[in-house]
Coordinates of C-alpha atoms in Angstrom, one line a residue:
M977 CA 19.3 -193.4 -11.4
S978 CA 19.9 -190.3 -13.2
L979 CA 17.3 -188.8 -16.1
V980 CA 20.9 -188.9 -18.6
L981 CA 21.6 -192.3 -17.3
Y982 CA 18.1 -193.6 -17.7
L983 CA 17.7 -192.3 -21.4
R984 CA 21.1 -193.7 -22.6
Q985 CA 20.0 -197.2 -21.3
N986 CA 16.8 -196.9 -23.0
A987 CA 17.2 -194.8 -26.3
S988 CA 13.3 -196.0 -27.5
K989 CA 12.1 -194.7 -24.5
A990 CA 14.0 -191.2 -24.9
K991 CA 13.0 -191.0 -28.3
K992 CA 8.9 -191.7 -27.0
I993 CA 9.3 -188.2 -25.0
R994 CA 10.4 -186.6 -27.8
V995 CA 7.7 -187.5 -30.4
C996 CA 5.2 -188.6 -27.8
N997 CA 1.2 -188.7 -29.1
S998 CA 0.4 -186.7 -25.9
W999 CA 2.3 -186.9 -22.2
S1000 CA -0.1 -189.5 -20.7
A1001 CA 1.4 -191.9 -23.5
L1002 CA 4.8 -191.7 -22.0
S1003 CA 5.7 -194.8 -19.7
L1004 CA 4.8 -194.3 -15.9
Q1005 CA 8.8 -194.5 -15.1
T1006 CA 9.2 -192.0 -17.6
R1007 CA 6.6 -190.0 -16.9
S1008 CA 7.7 -189.7 -13.1
L1009 CA 11.5 -188.6 -14.3
V1010 CA 9.8 -186.2 -16.5
S1011 CA 7.5 -184.5 -14.2
N1012 CA 10.4 -183.6 -12.2
R1013 CA 10.4 -179.6 -12.2
K1014 CA 14.0 -179.3 -12.4
F1015 CA 14.1 -181.2 -15.4
V1016 CA 15.6 -179.8 -18.2
N1017 CA 14.4 -181.3 -21.7
K1018 CA 17.6 -181.5 -23.7
F1019 CA 16.9 -183.9 -25.9
T1020 CA 14.2 -181.3 -27.7
T1021 CA 17.0 -179.4 -28.6
I1022 CA 18.4 -181.6 -31.7
S1023 CA 19.4 -179.0 -34.0
N1024 CA 23.0 -176.6 -33.9
F1025 CA 21.0 -174.2 -35.7
N1026 CA 22.4 -170.5 -35.2
Y1027 CA 19.2 -168.9 -34.4
S1028 CA 20.7 -165.4 -33.9
T1029 CA 21.8 -165.3 -37.8
H1030 CA 18.4 -165.6 -39.0
I1031 CA 16.3 -163.6 -36.3
S1032 CA 18.1 -160.8 -35.0
V1033 CA 17.4 -159.4 -31.6
P1034 CA 15.6 -156.0 -31.5
R1035 CA 17.8 -153.1 -30.5
T1036 CA 18.3 -153.1 -26.7
P1037 CA 15.0 -151.8 -25.0
L1038 CA 15.2 -148.1 -23.1
N1039 CA 12.7 -149.0 -20.9
L1040 CA 13.6 -152.4 -19.2
D1041 CA 16.7 -154.3 -17.7
P1042 CA 16.2 -157.8 -18.5
N1043 CA 18.5 -158.7 -15.3
N1044 CA 16.6 -156.9 -13.0
I1045 CA 13.6 -158.9 -13.5
N1046 CA 13.8 -160.1 -9.3
S1047 CA 13.3 -156.3 -8.4
T1048 CA 11.2 -155.6 -5.4
S1049 CA 9.3 -153.0 -7.3
R1050 CA 7.9 -155.6 -9.6
T1051 CA 6.2 -159.0 -10.0
P1052 CA 8.8 -161.5 -11.1
L1053 CA 8.0 -162.5 -14.8
F1054 CA 7.2 -166.4 -15.7
T1055 CA 9.8 -169.3 -15.2
K1056 CA 8.2 -170.8 -18.0
I1057 CA 5.3 -170.3 -20.5
L1058 CA 4.0 -172.8 -23.2
I1059 CA 3.4 -170.9 -26.7
A1060 CA 0.3 -172.5 -28.5
N1061 CA 1.7 -171.5 -32.0
R1062 CA 4.2 -172.6 -34.4
G1063 CA 6.1 -171.1 -37.1
E1064 CA 7.4 -167.3 -37.0
I1065 CA 5.3 -166.1 -34.5
A1066 CA 6.7 -169.1 -31.9
C1067 CA 10.4 -168.4 -32.7
R1068 CA 9.9 -165.0 -32.0
I1069 CA 8.2 -165.0 -28.3
I1070 CA 10.9 -167.8 -27.7
K1071 CA 13.7 -165.3 -28.8
T1072 CA 12.7 -162.6 -26.4
C1073 CA 12.1 -165.6 -23.5
K1074 CA 15.6 -166.8 -23.7
K1075 CA 16.9 -162.8 -23.3
L1076 CA 14.6 -163.0 -20.1
G1077 CA 15.6 -166.5 -19.1
I1078 CA 12.1 -167.7 -19.3
K1079 CA 11.8 -171.3 -20.1
T1080 CA 9.6 -172.3 -23.1
V1081 CA 7.2 -175.0 -24.2
A1082 CA 6.9 -175.8 -27.7
I1083 CA 3.7 -177.8 -29.4
Y1084 CA 3.6 -179.4 -32.6
S1085 CA 1.7 -181.5 -35.2
D1086 CA 3.2 -184.1 -37.1
E1087 CA 4.1 -181.9 -39.9
D1088 CA 6.0 -179.8 -37.9
K1089 CA 7.8 -181.9 -35.6
N1090 CA 11.7 -181.0 -36.8
S1091 CA 10.4 -177.4 -37.1
L1092 CA 13.0 -174.5 -35.9
H1093 CA 10.1 -173.7 -33.0
V1094 CA 10.3 -177.2 -31.9
N1095 CA 14.0 -177.1 -31.7
L1096 CA 14.6 -173.9 -29.9
A1097 CA 12.5 -174.5 -27.1
E1098 CA 13.4 -176.2 -24.2
E1099 CA 10.2 -178.8 -24.4
A1100 CA 8.2 -179.9 -27.2
Y1101 CA 5.1 -181.9 -27.2
R1102 CA 2.9 -183.1 -29.9
V1103 CA -0.8 -182.4 -29.9
G1104 CA -1.9 -183.9 -33.4
P1105 CA -2.1 -184.6 -36.9
A1106 CA -0.8 -181.8 -39.4
P1107 CA -4.4 -180.1 -40.0
S1108 CA -5.0 -177.4 -37.6
A1109 CA -8.1 -178.3 -36.4
E1110 CA -6.6 -181.8 -35.0
S1111 CA -3.6 -180.3 -33.7
Y1112 CA -3.5 -176.2 -33.5
L1113 CA -6.8 -175.3 -32.2
Q1114 CA -7.1 -178.6 -29.4
M1115 CA -7.7 -176.3 -26.6
S1116 CA -8.1 -178.9 -24.1
K1117 CA -4.7 -180.6 -24.9
I1118 CA -2.8 -177.4 -25.1
I1119 CA -4.1 -176.8 -21.2
E1120 CA -3.2 -180.3 -20.4
I1121 CA 0.2 -179.9 -21.6
A1122 CA 0.3 -176.6 -19.9
K1123 CA -0.4 -178.5 -16.6
F1124 CA 1.7 -181.2 -17.0
T1125 CA 4.9 -179.0 -17.9
G1126 CA 4.6 -177.0 -15.2
A1127 CA 4.0 -173.5 -17.6
Q1128 CA 2.8 -170.6 -15.7
G1129 CA 1.4 -168.7 -18.8
I1130 CA 0.4 -169.5 -22.3
H1131 CA 0.9 -166.9 -25.1
P1132 CA -0.7 -167.8 -28.0
G1133 CA 1.1 -166.1 -30.6
Y1134 CA -1.2 -164.3 -33.7
G1135 CA -3.4 -166.8 -35.4
F1136 CA -5.1 -170.1 -34.4
L1137 CA -6.3 -169.1 -30.7
S1138 CA -4.9 -166.0 -30.2
E1139 CA -8.8 -164.4 -30.3
N1140 CA -10.4 -167.3 -29.2
A1141 CA -12.5 -166.1 -26.1
E1142 CA -13.4 -169.3 -24.6
F1143 CA -9.5 -170.4 -25.0
A1144 CA -9.1 -167.5 -23.1
E1145 CA -11.3 -168.1 -20.6
L1146 CA -10.4 -172.3 -20.2
V1147 CA -6.7 -171.1 -19.7
S1148 CA -7.8 -168.7 -16.9
N1149 CA -9.8 -170.8 -15.2
S1150 CA -7.5 -173.6 -15.4
G1151 CA -5.3 -171.5 -13.2
I1152 CA -2.7 -170.7 -16.0
A1153 CA -2.4 -166.9 -17.3
F1154 CA -3.4 -166.3 -20.8
I1155 CA -0.9 -163.9 -21.8
G1156 CA -3.2 -161.9 -23.7
P1157 CA -6.2 -159.5 -23.1
P1158 CA -9.5 -161.1 -21.0
A1159 CA -12.1 -163.2 -22.8
S1160 CA -14.7 -160.4 -22.1
A1161 CA -13.1 -157.7 -24.4
I1162 CA -12.1 -160.4 -27.5
V1163 CA -15.8 -161.1 -26.9
S1164 CA -16.7 -157.1 -27.4
M1165 CA -14.1 -156.9 -30.3
G1166 CA -14.7 -160.1 -32.3
S1167 CA -18.0 -158.9 -33.1
K1168 CA -17.5 -155.9 -36.1
S1169 CA -21.3 -154.7 -35.2
E1170 CA -21.1 -155.1 -31.1
S1171 CA -17.5 -153.1 -31.3
K1172 CA -18.6 -150.3 -33.4
I1173 CA -21.8 -149.7 -31.3
I1174 CA -19.1 -149.8 -28.5
M1175 CA -16.7 -147.3 -30.2
T1176 CA -20.1 -145.5 -31.2
A1177 CA -20.4 -144.6 -27.0
A1178 CA -16.8 -144.5 -26.4
G1179 CA -16.7 -141.1 -28.7
V1180 CA -14.3 -143.0 -31.6
N1181 CA -15.2 -142.4 -35.2
V1182 CA -16.8 -144.8 -36.9
V1183 CA -17.8 -145.4 -40.7
P1184 CA -21.3 -144.3 -41.3
G1185 CA -23.5 -147.8 -41.5
Y1186 CA -26.0 -150.1 -40.3
H1187 CA -24.7 -152.5 -37.4
G1188 CA -28.2 -154.1 -36.3
E1189 CA -30.4 -157.2 -35.4
D1190 CA -32.4 -157.1 -38.3
Q1191 CA -30.8 -159.2 -41.2
S1192 CA -34.0 -159.3 -43.8
I1193 CA -32.9 -158.2 -47.2
Q1194 CA -35.1 -155.7 -47.0
K1195 CA -34.1 -153.8 -44.2
L1196 CA -30.4 -154.0 -45.4
E1197 CA -31.5 -152.9 -48.8
A1198 CA -32.9 -150.0 -47.1
E1199 CA -30.0 -149.1 -44.9
A1200 CA -27.8 -149.2 -48.2
E1201 CA -30.2 -146.6 -50.1
K1202 CA -29.4 -144.5 -46.6
I1203 CA -25.8 -144.6 -47.1
G1204 CA -25.5 -144.1 -50.4
Y1205 CA -23.7 -146.5 -53.1
P1206 CA -21.1 -147.5 -53.3
V1207 CA -21.2 -149.5 -49.6
L1208 CA -19.4 -152.5 -48.4
I1209 CA -20.8 -155.7 -47.3
K1210 CA -18.8 -157.5 -44.1
A1211 CA -19.7 -160.0 -42.3
I1212 CA -19.5 -159.5 -38.4
K1213 CA -17.0 -161.7 -37.6
G1214 CA -15.2 -161.6 -40.6
G1215 CA -11.1 -161.5 -40.9
G1216 CA -8.5 -161.5 -43.8
G1217 CA -11.1 -160.2 -46.6
K1218 CA -13.7 -163.2 -46.1
G1219 CA -17.1 -162.1 -46.1
M1220 CA -16.0 -159.1 -47.7
R1221 CA -18.1 -157.1 -50.9
I1222 CA -18.4 -154.0 -52.6
V1223 CA -21.4 -153.1 -53.9
E1224 CA -21.5 -150.7 -56.7
K1225 CA -24.9 -150.1 -57.4
P1226 CA -28.3 -151.3 -56.2
E1227 CA -29.4 -153.8 -58.3
D1228 CA -25.9 -155.9 -57.3
F1229 CA -26.9 -155.8 -53.9
A1230 CA -28.8 -159.1 -53.4
M1231 CA -26.4 -161.1 -55.4
M1232 CA -23.9 -159.4 -53.4
L1233 CA -24.9 -160.3 -50.0
E1234 CA -26.0 -164.0 -50.8
S1235 CA -22.1 -164.1 -51.8
S1236 CA -20.9 -162.8 -48.5
K1237 CA -23.2 -164.5 -46.7
R1238 CA -22.2 -167.9 -47.9
E1239 CA -18.3 -167.2 -47.2
A1240 CA -18.9 -166.0 -43.8
I1241 CA -21.3 -169.1 -42.7
K1242 CA -18.2 -171.4 -44.4
S1243 CA -15.5 -169.0 -42.4
F1244 CA -17.1 -167.9 -39.2
G1245 CA -20.5 -170.1 -38.5
D1246 CA -22.2 -167.0 -38.8
D1247 CA -24.2 -165.2 -41.6
Q1248 CA -24.9 -161.9 -40.1
V1249 CA -23.5 -158.8 -42.0
L1250 CA -23.2 -154.9 -41.4
V1251 CA -23.1 -152.6 -44.1
E1252 CA -21.0 -149.8 -44.4
K1253 CA -20.3 -146.4 -46.4
Y1254 CA -17.3 -147.9 -49.0
L1255 CA -14.4 -145.3 -49.1
V1256 CA -13.4 -145.2 -52.6
K1257 CA -9.7 -144.4 -52.2
P1258 CA -8.7 -145.1 -48.8
R1259 CA -5.9 -145.6 -46.7
H1260 CA -5.6 -148.4 -43.6
V1261 CA -3.8 -147.0 -40.5
E1262 CA -3.7 -148.9 -37.6
V1263 CA -2.3 -148.1 -34.0
Q1264 CA -0.5 -150.1 -31.7
V1265 CA -1.9 -149.6 -28.1
F1266 CA -1.0 -151.6 -25.0
A1267 CA -2.7 -151.5 -21.4
D1268 CA -2.0 -152.9 -17.9
K1269 CA -4.1 -154.4 -15.1
T1270 CA -3.8 -151.0 -13.2
G1271 CA -5.6 -149.0 -15.6
N1272 CA -2.8 -147.4 -17.7
A1273 CA -3.2 -147.3 -21.5
V1274 CA -0.7 -145.7 -24.4
Y1275 CA -0.4 -146.0 -28.0
L1276 CA 3.0 -146.5 -29.6
F1277 CA 1.9 -144.8 -33.1
E1278 CA 0.4 -145.8 -36.0
R1279 CA 1.5 -148.3 -39.0
D1280 CA 0.5 -147.8 -42.4
C1281 CA -0.5 -150.9 -44.1
S1282 CA -2.5 -149.9 -47.1
V1283 CA -0.5 -152.0 -49.9
Q1284 CA -2.4 -154.9 -49.7
R1285 CA -3.3 -158.0 -52.0
R1286 CA -6.3 -160.2 -51.3
H1287 CA -7.4 -157.7 -48.5
Q1288 CA -4.1 -159.0 -47.3
K1289 CA -1.0 -156.9 -45.8
V1290 CA 2.2 -157.3 -48.1
I1291 CA 4.2 -153.5 -46.8
E1292 CA 3.7 -152.5 -43.1
E1293 CA 5.4 -149.1 -42.7
A1294 CA 5.6 -146.8 -39.3
P1295 CA 4.8 -144.2 -38.7
A1296 CA 2.4 -143.9 -41.4
P1297 CA 3.9 -141.3 -44.6
N1298 CA 2.5 -138.2 -45.1
L1299 CA 0.2 -138.2 -42.0
P1300 CA -0.1 -134.6 -40.3
K1301 CA 1.2 -134.3 -36.7
H1302 CA -2.5 -133.7 -35.6
V1303 CA -4.4 -136.7 -37.2
R1304 CA -1.4 -138.9 -35.6
E1305 CA -2.4 -137.4 -32.1
K1306 CA -5.9 -138.1 -32.9
L1307 CA -5.6 -141.4 -33.9
G1308 CA -3.5 -142.4 -30.8
K1309 CA -6.0 -140.8 -28.5
Q1310 CA -9.1 -142.5 -30.0
A1311 CA -7.1 -146.0 -30.1
V1312 CA -6.7 -145.4 -26.6
A1313 CA -10.2 -144.8 -26.0
A1314 CA -11.4 -147.8 -27.5
A1315 CA -9.0 -150.0 -25.5
K1316 CA -10.2 -148.3 -22.3
A1317 CA -14.1 -148.5 -23.2
V1318 CA -13.2 -152.8 -23.1
N1319 CA -11.2 -152.5 -20.1
Y1320 CA -8.4 -153.8 -22.5
V1321 CA -5.4 -155.5 -21.3
G1322 CA -2.3 -156.1 -22.9
A1323 CA -1.2 -155.6 -26.7
G1324 CA -3.8 -154.9 -29.2
T1325 CA -4.5 -153.0 -32.6
V1326 CA -6.9 -150.7 -33.4
E1327 CA -7.5 -150.5 -37.1
F1328 CA -8.7 -147.4 -38.8
I1329 CA -9.8 -147.0 -42.6
L1330 CA -8.5 -143.1 -43.3
D1331 CA -10.0 -141.2 -46.1
T1332 CA -7.1 -139.8 -48.5
T1333 CA -8.8 -137.0 -49.8
T1334 CA -9.6 -135.4 -46.5
N1335 CA -7.7 -137.4 -43.9
E1336 CA -10.9 -138.0 -41.5
F1337 CA -10.6 -141.8 -40.1
Y1338 CA -12.8 -144.3 -38.8
F1339 CA -12.7 -147.3 -36.7
M1340 CA -12.6 -150.8 -38.3
E1341 CA -11.9 -153.2 -35.9
M1342 CA -9.7 -154.0 -33.0
N1343 CA -7.3 -157.4 -33.2
T1344 CA -7.1 -158.1 -29.9
R1345 CA -3.3 -159.9 -30.5
L1346 CA -0.1 -158.9 -31.1
Q1347 CA -0.1 -158.1 -35.1
V1348 CA 2.3 -159.7 -37.8
E1349 CA 3.7 -156.4 -38.4
H1350 CA 4.4 -155.5 -34.9
P1351 CA 8.4 -155.3 -35.2
V1352 CA 8.2 -151.9 -37.1
T1353 CA 6.5 -150.6 -34.2
E1354 CA 9.2 -152.1 -31.9
L1355 CA 12.0 -150.4 -34.2
I1356 CA 10.7 -146.8 -34.0
T1357 CA 10.0 -146.7 -30.5
N1358 CA 13.1 -149.0 -29.2
T1359 CA 10.7 -151.6 -27.5
D1360 CA 10.3 -155.2 -26.9
L1361 CA 6.6 -155.9 -27.3
V1362 CA 6.5 -159.5 -26.3
Q1363 CA 8.4 -158.5 -23.5
W1364 CA 5.7 -155.8 -22.3
Q1365 CA 3.4 -158.4 -22.6
L1366 CA 5.1 -160.9 -20.6
E1367 CA 5.2 -157.9 -18.0
V1368 CA 2.0 -157.2 -18.1
A1369 CA 0.6 -160.6 -17.9
A1370 CA 2.8 -161.1 -14.4
G1371 CA 0.3 -158.1 -13.1
N1372 CA 3.2 -155.6 -13.6
P1373 CA 2.6 -151.7 -14.7
L1374 CA 3.3 -150.8 -18.4
P1375 CA 6.9 -150.1 -18.9
M1376 CA 6.7 -146.6 -20.2
M1377 CA 4.0 -143.8 -20.1
Q1378 CA 2.8 -141.8 -22.9
S1379 CA 5.5 -139.0 -22.3
E1380 CA 8.3 -141.5 -22.6
L1381 CA 7.4 -142.9 -25.8
I1382 CA 8.9 -141.1 -29.1
V1383 CA 9.3 -142.0 -32.7
D1384 CA 12.8 -143.0 -33.7
G1385 CA 13.2 -143.1 -37.4
H1386 CA 11.1 -145.1 -39.9
A1387 CA 11.1 -148.7 -40.3
F1388 CA 9.7 -151.1 -43.3
E1389 CA 8.5 -154.9 -43.0
A1390 CA 7.8 -157.1 -46.1
R1391 CA 6.5 -160.0 -46.1
I1392 CA 8.5 -163.1 -48.2
Y1393 CA 5.8 -165.3 -49.5
A1394 CA 6.1 -168.8 -51.1
E1395 CA 3.5 -167.8 -53.8
N1396 CA 3.0 -166.7 -57.3
P1397 CA 2.0 -163.2 -58.0
Q1398 CA 1.5 -163.6 -61.2
N1399 CA -1.5 -166.1 -60.6
N1400 CA -3.8 -164.3 -58.1
F1401 CA -0.8 -164.8 -55.5
L1402 CA -1.4 -168.4 -55.4
P1403 CA 0.3 -169.8 -52.7
D1404 CA 3.2 -172.5 -53.4
T1405 CA 4.4 -175.6 -51.8
G1406 CA 7.1 -177.6 -51.5
V1407 CA 11.3 -178.0 -50.4
L1408 CA 13.1 -174.8 -49.6
K1409 CA 16.0 -175.8 -51.2
Y1410 CA 18.2 -172.7 -51.0
L1411 CA 17.7 -169.8 -48.8
N1412 CA 20.3 -167.1 -48.6
T1413 CA 19.1 -164.0 -46.2
P1414 CA 20.4 -160.5 -45.7
A1415 CA 23.1 -160.3 -42.4
A1416 CA 20.8 -159.2 -39.3
S1417 CA 22.2 -156.2 -37.5
P1418 CA 20.7 -153.6 -35.4
S1419 CA 18.7 -152.4 -38.4
V1420 CA 17.9 -155.1 -40.1
R1421 CA 15.6 -158.0 -38.9
I1422 CA 15.1 -161.1 -40.9
E1423 CA 12.1 -163.2 -38.5
T1424 CA 11.2 -166.5 -40.0
G1425 CA 10.2 -169.9 -38.6
I1426 CA 11.9 -172.0 -41.8
R1427 CA 15.4 -173.3 -42.7
Q1428 CA 16.9 -174.7 -46.1
G1429 CA 15.4 -177.8 -46.2
D1430 CA 12.3 -177.4 -44.5
A1431 CA 8.9 -177.6 -46.3
V1432 CA 6.4 -174.7 -46.8
S1433 CA 3.3 -177.1 -46.1
V1434 CA -0.1 -177.3 -47.4
Y1435 CA -1.5 -176.8 -43.9
Y1436 CA -0.5 -173.5 -43.0
D1437 CA 0.7 -169.9 -43.6
P1438 CA 3.1 -169.8 -47.1
M1439 CA 5.3 -167.1 -45.3
I1440 CA 8.9 -167.6 -45.4
A1441 CA 10.2 -164.7 -43.4
K1442 CA 9.9 -161.1 -42.4
L1443 CA 12.4 -158.5 -43.7
V1444 CA 12.5 -155.7 -41.6
V1445 CA 14.3 -152.4 -41.5
H1446 CA 15.2 -149.2 -39.6
G1447 CA 16.9 -146.3 -40.8
R1448 CA 16.5 -142.4 -39.8
D1449 CA 13.7 -141.3 -41.8
R1450 CA 11.2 -142.9 -44.5
A1451 CA 13.7 -142.2 -47.4
S1452 CA 17.0 -144.2 -45.9
A1453 CA 14.5 -146.7 -44.5
L1454 CA 13.3 -147.5 -48.0
A1455 CA 16.8 -147.5 -49.6
L1456 CA 17.7 -150.2 -46.9
L1457 CA 14.6 -152.0 -47.6
R1458 CA 15.5 -152.6 -51.4
R1459 CA 19.0 -153.2 -50.8
K1460 CA 18.4 -156.0 -48.8
L1461 CA 15.5 -157.1 -51.2
E1462 CA 18.1 -157.8 -53.6
E1463 CA 20.1 -159.9 -51.5
F1464 CA 17.2 -162.6 -50.7
Q1465 CA 17.6 -165.7 -52.7
V1466 CA 15.2 -168.5 -52.4
V1467 CA 15.5 -171.7 -54.6
G1468 CA 13.0 -174.4 -54.9
L1469 CA 10.0 -172.1 -54.3
R1470 CA 8.2 -169.2 -56.7
T1471 CA 8.3 -166.5 -54.2
N1472 CA 7.1 -162.5 -54.4
I1473 CA 10.2 -161.4 -54.2
E1474 CA 10.5 -159.2 -57.4
F1475 CA 7.2 -158.3 -56.5
L1476 CA 8.3 -156.8 -53.5
K1477 CA 11.0 -155.2 -55.1
R1478 CA 9.2 -154.0 -57.4
L1479 CA 6.5 -152.7 -54.9
A1480 CA 9.6 -150.7 -52.9
G1481 CA 10.9 -149.2 -56.2
H1482 CA 8.2 -147.4 -57.7
D1483 CA 8.0 -143.8 -57.6
A1484 CA 4.2 -143.6 -55.9
F1485 CA 5.5 -145.9 -53.3
A1486 CA 8.4 -143.8 -52.8
R1487 CA 6.3 -140.5 -52.5
G1488 CA 4.0 -142.2 -49.8
E1489 CA 1.1 -142.3 -51.9
V1490 CA -0.3 -145.7 -50.6
E1491 CA -3.9 -146.5 -50.1
T1492 CA -5.3 -150.2 -50.5
G1493 CA -5.9 -150.0 -54.0
F1494 CA -2.0 -149.6 -54.9
I1495 CA -1.5 -152.8 -56.1
K1496 CA -4.3 -152.6 -58.4
L1497 CA -3.8 -149.4 -59.4
Y1498 CA -0.2 -149.8 -60.8
E1499 CA -0.5 -153.7 -61.3
G1500 CA 1.0 -153.1 -64.8
D1501 CA 4.5 -152.1 -63.3
V1502 CA 4.2 -154.2 -60.0
L1503 CA 2.8 -157.8 -61.5
K1504 CA 5.0 -157.8 -64.8
P1505 CA 6.2 -161.5 -65.4
P1506 CA 9.6 -162.0 -64.0
G1507 CA 12.8 -161.8 -66.2
E1508 CA 15.4 -164.5 -66.8
P1509 CA 17.1 -165.5 -63.5
Q1510 CA 20.5 -164.5 -62.7
P1511 CA 23.5 -166.9 -63.3
I1512 CA 24.2 -166.9 -59.5
V1513 CA 20.6 -168.4 -59.2
L1514 CA 20.7 -170.6 -61.9
A1515 CA 24.0 -171.9 -59.8
Q1516 CA 22.5 -172.1 -57.0
A1517 CA 19.8 -174.0 -57.7
A1518 CA 22.1 -176.5 -59.7
L1519 CA 24.3 -176.9 -56.8
A1520 CA 20.8 -177.3 -54.4
T1521 CA 19.5 -180.1 -56.9
F1522 CA 22.9 -181.6 -56.5
W1523 CA 23.0 -181.8 -53.1
N1524 CA 19.3 -183.1 -52.3
N1525 CA 19.4 -185.5 -55.3
I1526 CA 23.0 -186.9 -55.1
L1527 CA 24.5 -186.6 -51.6
K1528 CA 21.0 -186.7 -50.0
K1529 CA 21.9 -183.9 -47.6
E1530 CA 23.5 -186.2 -45.1
D1531 CA 25.7 -183.2 -43.8
S1532 CA 23.9 -180.3 -43.6
T1533 CA 26.6 -178.4 -42.1
F1534 CA 28.9 -179.7 -45.3
S1535 CA 26.0 -178.6 -47.7
N1536 CA 25.6 -175.4 -46.6
G1537 CA 29.1 -174.7 -46.5
F1538 CA 29.7 -176.1 -49.8
I1539 CA 27.1 -174.1 -51.3
T1540 CA 28.3 -171.0 -50.2
Q1541 CA 32.0 -171.9 -51.5
C1542 CA 30.7 -172.7 -54.9
Q1543 CA 28.3 -169.2 -54.7
I1544 CA 31.4 -167.4 -54.1
F1545 CA 33.3 -169.0 -56.9
F1546 CA 30.3 -168.3 -59.3

């Protein structure tokens, strides 16, 4: 009996395959059918959503011909991979896999069972309840699903398990390729103290500071005195600003140390800290690096990520503005030296802090994964970094060498969040009742994992989308960013769109005078209370409410068309 006929005759079992608790919960007969490697799980694609209208395909990379993936000079790419992630990054990876003819396996929590990434993948499997610890962080269950589906590789995306050395080791030991760096590199760069010792030995500039084993308050206070105030206390396994405290004067040190350690143990299970010189007016500049298994390593230039709120990035751009050529080249060379020092493989980002008064820069840390802001690098180098990851993981050499890489124009990325900038950027949750984004084009990318009608959940990051634009130079790219932000329309949730408009429109930002304290410095300009909504937004909100509450969204296609026609009318 064919699978299609079997499923038609056993509708309840077909549904069970689609949302089963795990593959082991399937009936023996159904498991036998599903285990056929030629089977394509068509019933996992339950939406006619046009992905290309929401996430544009990057400009065709100059370096690779997707139709030539079986060339005798290269190792063939994987035929199927599992994506151990959700949302926007899972959709981004699926986009490249579709281009290359690679089948994808999605995983999902109960909260995400109808999510976009689930609909786009050829297969999808439940990994647990909504909390990440019970779903997307379940290492053994994810590997079990990968084995069952015949996935040859696991792509971790960013966040979740992407920088977990134990997971990378377990994946590799199970005979599945980990599409990321070796576990040893993750371990070395995962500790802020160990990584800085390695960087010092490799000749990479590091911020003056103490990274030692003695964690007594007496030792840490003595080292802070040597360094000179202000100093920065940082959790050695920190990230996202957690466990980070600025100490302006000696009498505040003990209190700030206790606060840092308390947050560090809660967030990372480790309260060890390091103490470094705090640069009063720094820039956050990071370098995209890539390395293969044969020892080649390159840098794909730098990104400026200085505009941040709560130590988290808001607008990123590439290349960094107002950066002298010799500084750019030195940054790139030191980033490559950092990668080679830990025998790195795959995509990585070396983060530096740059003194705005001297243009001196210092190593901060290395992120051993693909970054959220990687699209700006893709646009200025005309590459597909996910494709590069797949090539390198398959054992192929880097698609391009350093001499072949050039900067083409300028790119910006703005992160659209469901949050309230007027209330310390507190995340917002709820249903996205209406979403209208700019049209995708070769110079505009809208990367998202959410659609109109989806909910922004309390369990995960509140990012709605990333708006990424490219221009021939910084001025034209910034003008395009401003125009496209005006076209973003969201109903149902508070967002940071008006805040982003003010940032992008600020004169100091236009001049490229960026630094990590930019938002605080100009908060009177960029954090003004929102004005009265435009009539068109009110009309859209009314239409969305009418449709959601009265017509119950029985026909989403008609709903979208109805609202669009009414929008034109208004």
